[in-house]
Amino acid sequence: MASGDDDDPVIQEIDVYLAKSLVEKLYLFQYPVRPGSMSYDNAAHLSARIKPKHQKVELEVAMDTMSPNYCRSKGEQIALNVDGTSSEDSNTYSSKVMDKQAFSSIQATTNTSRYAAAVFRKGELHLTPLQGILQMRPSFTYLDKADTKHREREAAIEAGDSSQDEAEDDVKQITVRFSRPESEQARQRRIQSYEFLQKKQAEEPWIHLQYHGVKDGRSEHERQYLYCQAMDTTENTELVKTPSEYLSMLMPPLAEEKVVKPMGPSNVLSMAQLRTLPLGDQVKTLMKNVKVMPFANLMGLLASGIDSTSVLRCIQQVALLIQGNWVVKSDVLYPKNTCSSHSGVPAEVLCRGRDFVMWRFTQERTLMRKEVAATIKLPPEDVKDFLEQMSVPRLNRGWEFLLPTDHDFVKNHPDVAQRQHMLWLGIQSKLEKVFNFSKDDFVPKKDAHMEPVHVSGDQRLKTAKDTAREKHSILQRELDARRLKTSRPPGASGEANASVQVKQEPMSDSEEPMDTSGSLSNGTVNGYPDSQITDPHNGHGGGNAPTPELQHFVRNIFLKHFVLSLSELKRLFNLHLASLPTGHAVYGHVTDRMLQDTILLSHCKQILVPSNAPADEQKVFGLWESGETFDKHRQVLFEIFMKNYRVRRNVIQSRLTQELGDAVTKTDVDRLLKVP
């Protein structure tokens, strides 16, 4: 140990002093985009300002406009773009040329406790802790000002003289919403967000400063504060330490760190933590997160070996049985003394409304949102929240219960099902008193004059194929009879002067009969006696099945137009009949039903249209398959319009890209929107 000290002797001892005069005022400026040999010490500093709380500094430094490296024309152009042609005191460049440059600071580090400025004089080292280390970089806010000026000029040109006409302010509806209570975690995220920090920084006022050069007398005076002013007093006690204290400062003892469990999102459930809870809390936590669950799934989530009887006892305390599935109770989701996060409605009122929705699902599979809202009279956001917890929306059918009926559970646990049924009877009686309704009010009424149920295009196509297959023999006999009739002389027929008409069949209120009342004289061979063939699926008296010629006509029409309403197709068909030569008898007796079946047999599908559309436009069909590569594009477009009849172009393009890949171009979209 002694030999080591001899090999490394102490050459000099230096006293170290801690200067505190500038301890909260000393900043280190760095210019990272400027080499050290080209400092700004000799440049004229025009202005300086600071925000001490956020350590934000801005400097304005004069530029040498007489330098051979300075482009005067460019400087004048920049000044013109920023200030325009006006001469005002508030102009950025009053000399009509860019004659100054702005610098703005960013913090190089937020923790400066390890940094200090040192001055060595007469064998003494004086240290002053730094308040901040700032990097000064060029600021280009003048470009933003130029853009703002440009936009203002364009707006003024577009507005013209319209600003002289004063229009009355439109009355706008104001929606009042209760603010959602902010949790501590959400508040911490908001405080740490970039938007919040920028807002707080903008709120701090600027403090304007006076700049003094390096050789200025005031600078020389301030530099004296870098030396310790009281070296003989107790000011430097921080640096006077015993060897053991100094060693502890260099190597502090290890502190026992508290293991903090990571906080996951509120909607994420850790199964490892869940199984550490009692069985009742496990069931309650699972039901509160999932909300609707079959009993078999619940048993699968719990640890193996748990008795199903114990689980049944626990789940009946936190959930109710609906269609063989368990749905969490309302008071579990909405405890006392809480309120809706959407509208601020008290928990007691929310529980009554949600219980009504649950009771309705014990009676039927689907509910209409408007009917529910009209009964419970709660804000739309809360009603939608109830329905989303236990059902899914179905097109033209309302909200359907989330899970299929679990008949196996009801069969295996009849005692539980009976107990839950009695419980629902009690809930029903309470709800009837609160909402003033009767169970009979919600029983679906069977009416013989009800509007026809919408049948999808695939179902219609299947039915049309089955009907055509069943009536094949009848069609063959009728075709032979027609050929025999066409072979007779024109005078042999008693219908020689009959008008060409397509048979009208009784349709629903939403369908328009085919209009062929015009004088389409085409000979007797196009008019045939009625041949009533009943369509058992739709309940209409139908005509003959479509002939190949009719299918060929419909197919060609859709290959040309791609999308047609039923009324437009009937019009085109009547025009086609009128153009046929006398004695042409290939179409037979065409009915509305036959025409629709022919459309579906021609690889077309029905496109849903809004219910408020005109009656003759409510049945719209589109060509689904034409045999070309563009079919996939058209099918995606039809699927979009089956859900929304009014869609933006960017939605269509994004959906095509999602379905067909990045190969979809703007030209493809243009062609697609023009073709149909």
CSV table of N, CA and C in Angstrom, one decimal, residues 500-504 512-520 566-567 569-575 577 592 595:
chain,number,residue,atom,x,y,z
A,500,VAL,N,-99.5,-5.9,-77.4
A,500,VAL,CA,-98.4,-6.6,-76.6
A,500,VAL,C,-98.4,-6.0,-75.2
A,501,GLN,N,-98.6,-6.9,-74.2
A,501,GLN,CA,-98.6,-6.5,-72.8
A,501,GLN,C,-97.9,-7.6,-72.0
A,502,VAL,N,-97.3,-7.1,-71.0
A,502,VAL,CA,-96.7,-8.0,-70.0
A,502,VAL,C,-97.7,-8.2,-68.9
A,503,LYS,N,-98.0,-9.4,-68.5
A,503,LYS,CA,-99.1,-9.6,-67.5
A,503,LYS,C,-98.8,-9.0,-66.2
A,504,GLN,N,-99.8,-8.3,-65.6
A,504,GLN,CA,-99.6,-7.7,-64.3
A,504,GLN,C,-100.0,-8.7,-63.2
A,512,GLU,N,-94.1,-1.7,-57.8
A,512,GLU,CA,-94.9,-1.0,-58.8
A,512,GLU,C,-95.2,-2.0,-59.9
A,513,PRO,N,-96.4,-2.2,-60.4
A,513,PRO,CA,-96.7,-3.2,-61.5
A,513,PRO,C,-96.1,-2.7,-62.8
A,514,MET,N,-95.7,-3.6,-63.6
A,514,MET,CA,-95.1,-3.3,-64.9
A,514,MET,C,-96.0,-2.5,-65.8
A,515,ASP,N,-95.6,-1.3,-66.3
A,515,ASP,CA,-96.5,-0.5,-67.1
A,515,ASP,C,-96.3,-0.8,-68.5
A,516,THR,N,-97.2,-1.5,-69.1
A,516,THR,CA,-97.2,-1.9,-70.5
A,516,THR,C,-98.5,-1.5,-71.2
A,517,SER,N,-99.1,-0.4,-70.7
A,517,SER,CA,-100.4,-0.1,-71.2
A,517,SER,C,-100.3,0.7,-72.5
A,518,GLY,N,-99.1,1.0,-73.0
A,518,GLY,CA,-99.0,1.7,-74.2
A,518,GLY,C,-99.3,0.8,-75.4
A,519,SER,N,-99.6,1.5,-76.5
A,519,SER,CA,-100.0,0.7,-77.7
A,519,SER,C,-98.8,0.1,-78.4
A,520,LEU,N,-98.5,-1.1,-78.0
A,520,LEU,CA,-97.3,-1.8,-78.6
A,520,LEU,C,-97.8,-2.9,-79.5
A,566,LEU,N,-85.9,-2.0,-61.0
A,566,LEU,CA,-86.9,-2.9,-61.6
A,566,LEU,C,-87.8,-2.1,-62.6
A,567,SER,N,-88.1,-0.8,-62.2
A,567,SER,CA,-89.0,0.0,-63.1
A,567,SER,C,-88.2,0.3,-64.4
A,569,LEU,N,-85.8,-1.4,-65.8
A,569,LEU,CA,-85.7,-2.6,-66.6
A,569,LEU,C,-87.1,-2.9,-67.3
A,570,LYS,N,-88.2,-2.7,-66.6
A,570,LYS,CA,-89.5,-2.9,-67.3
A,570,LYS,C,-89.7,-2.0,-68.4
A,571,ARG,N,-89.2,-0.7,-68.3
A,571,ARG,CA,-89.3,0.2,-69.4
A,571,ARG,C,-88.5,-0.2,-70.6
A,572,LEU,N,-87.3,-0.6,-70.3
A,572,LEU,CA,-86.4,-1.1,-71.4
A,572,LEU,C,-87.0,-2.3,-72.1
A,573,PHE,N,-87.6,-3.2,-71.3
A,573,PHE,CA,-88.2,-4.4,-71.8
A,573,PHE,C,-89.4,-4.1,-72.7
A,574,ASN,N,-90.2,-3.2,-72.3
A,574,ASN,CA,-91.4,-2.8,-73.1
A,574,ASN,C,-90.9,-2.2,-74.4
A,575,LEU,N,-89.9,-1.3,-74.4
A,575,LEU,CA,-89.3,-0.8,-75.6
A,575,LEU,C,-88.8,-1.9,-76.5
A,577,LEU,N,-89.9,-5.0,-76.6
A,577,LEU,CA,-91.1,-5.7,-77.2
A,577,LEU,C,-91.7,-4.9,-78.4
A,592,ASP,N,-94.1,-9.6,-63.4
A,592,ASP,CA,-93.1,-8.9,-62.6
A,592,ASP,C,-92.2,-9.9,-61.8
A,595,LEU,N,-89.8,-11.6,-64.1
A,595,LEU,CA,-88.7,-10.7,-64.4
A,595,LEU,C,-87.6,-10.6,-63.3
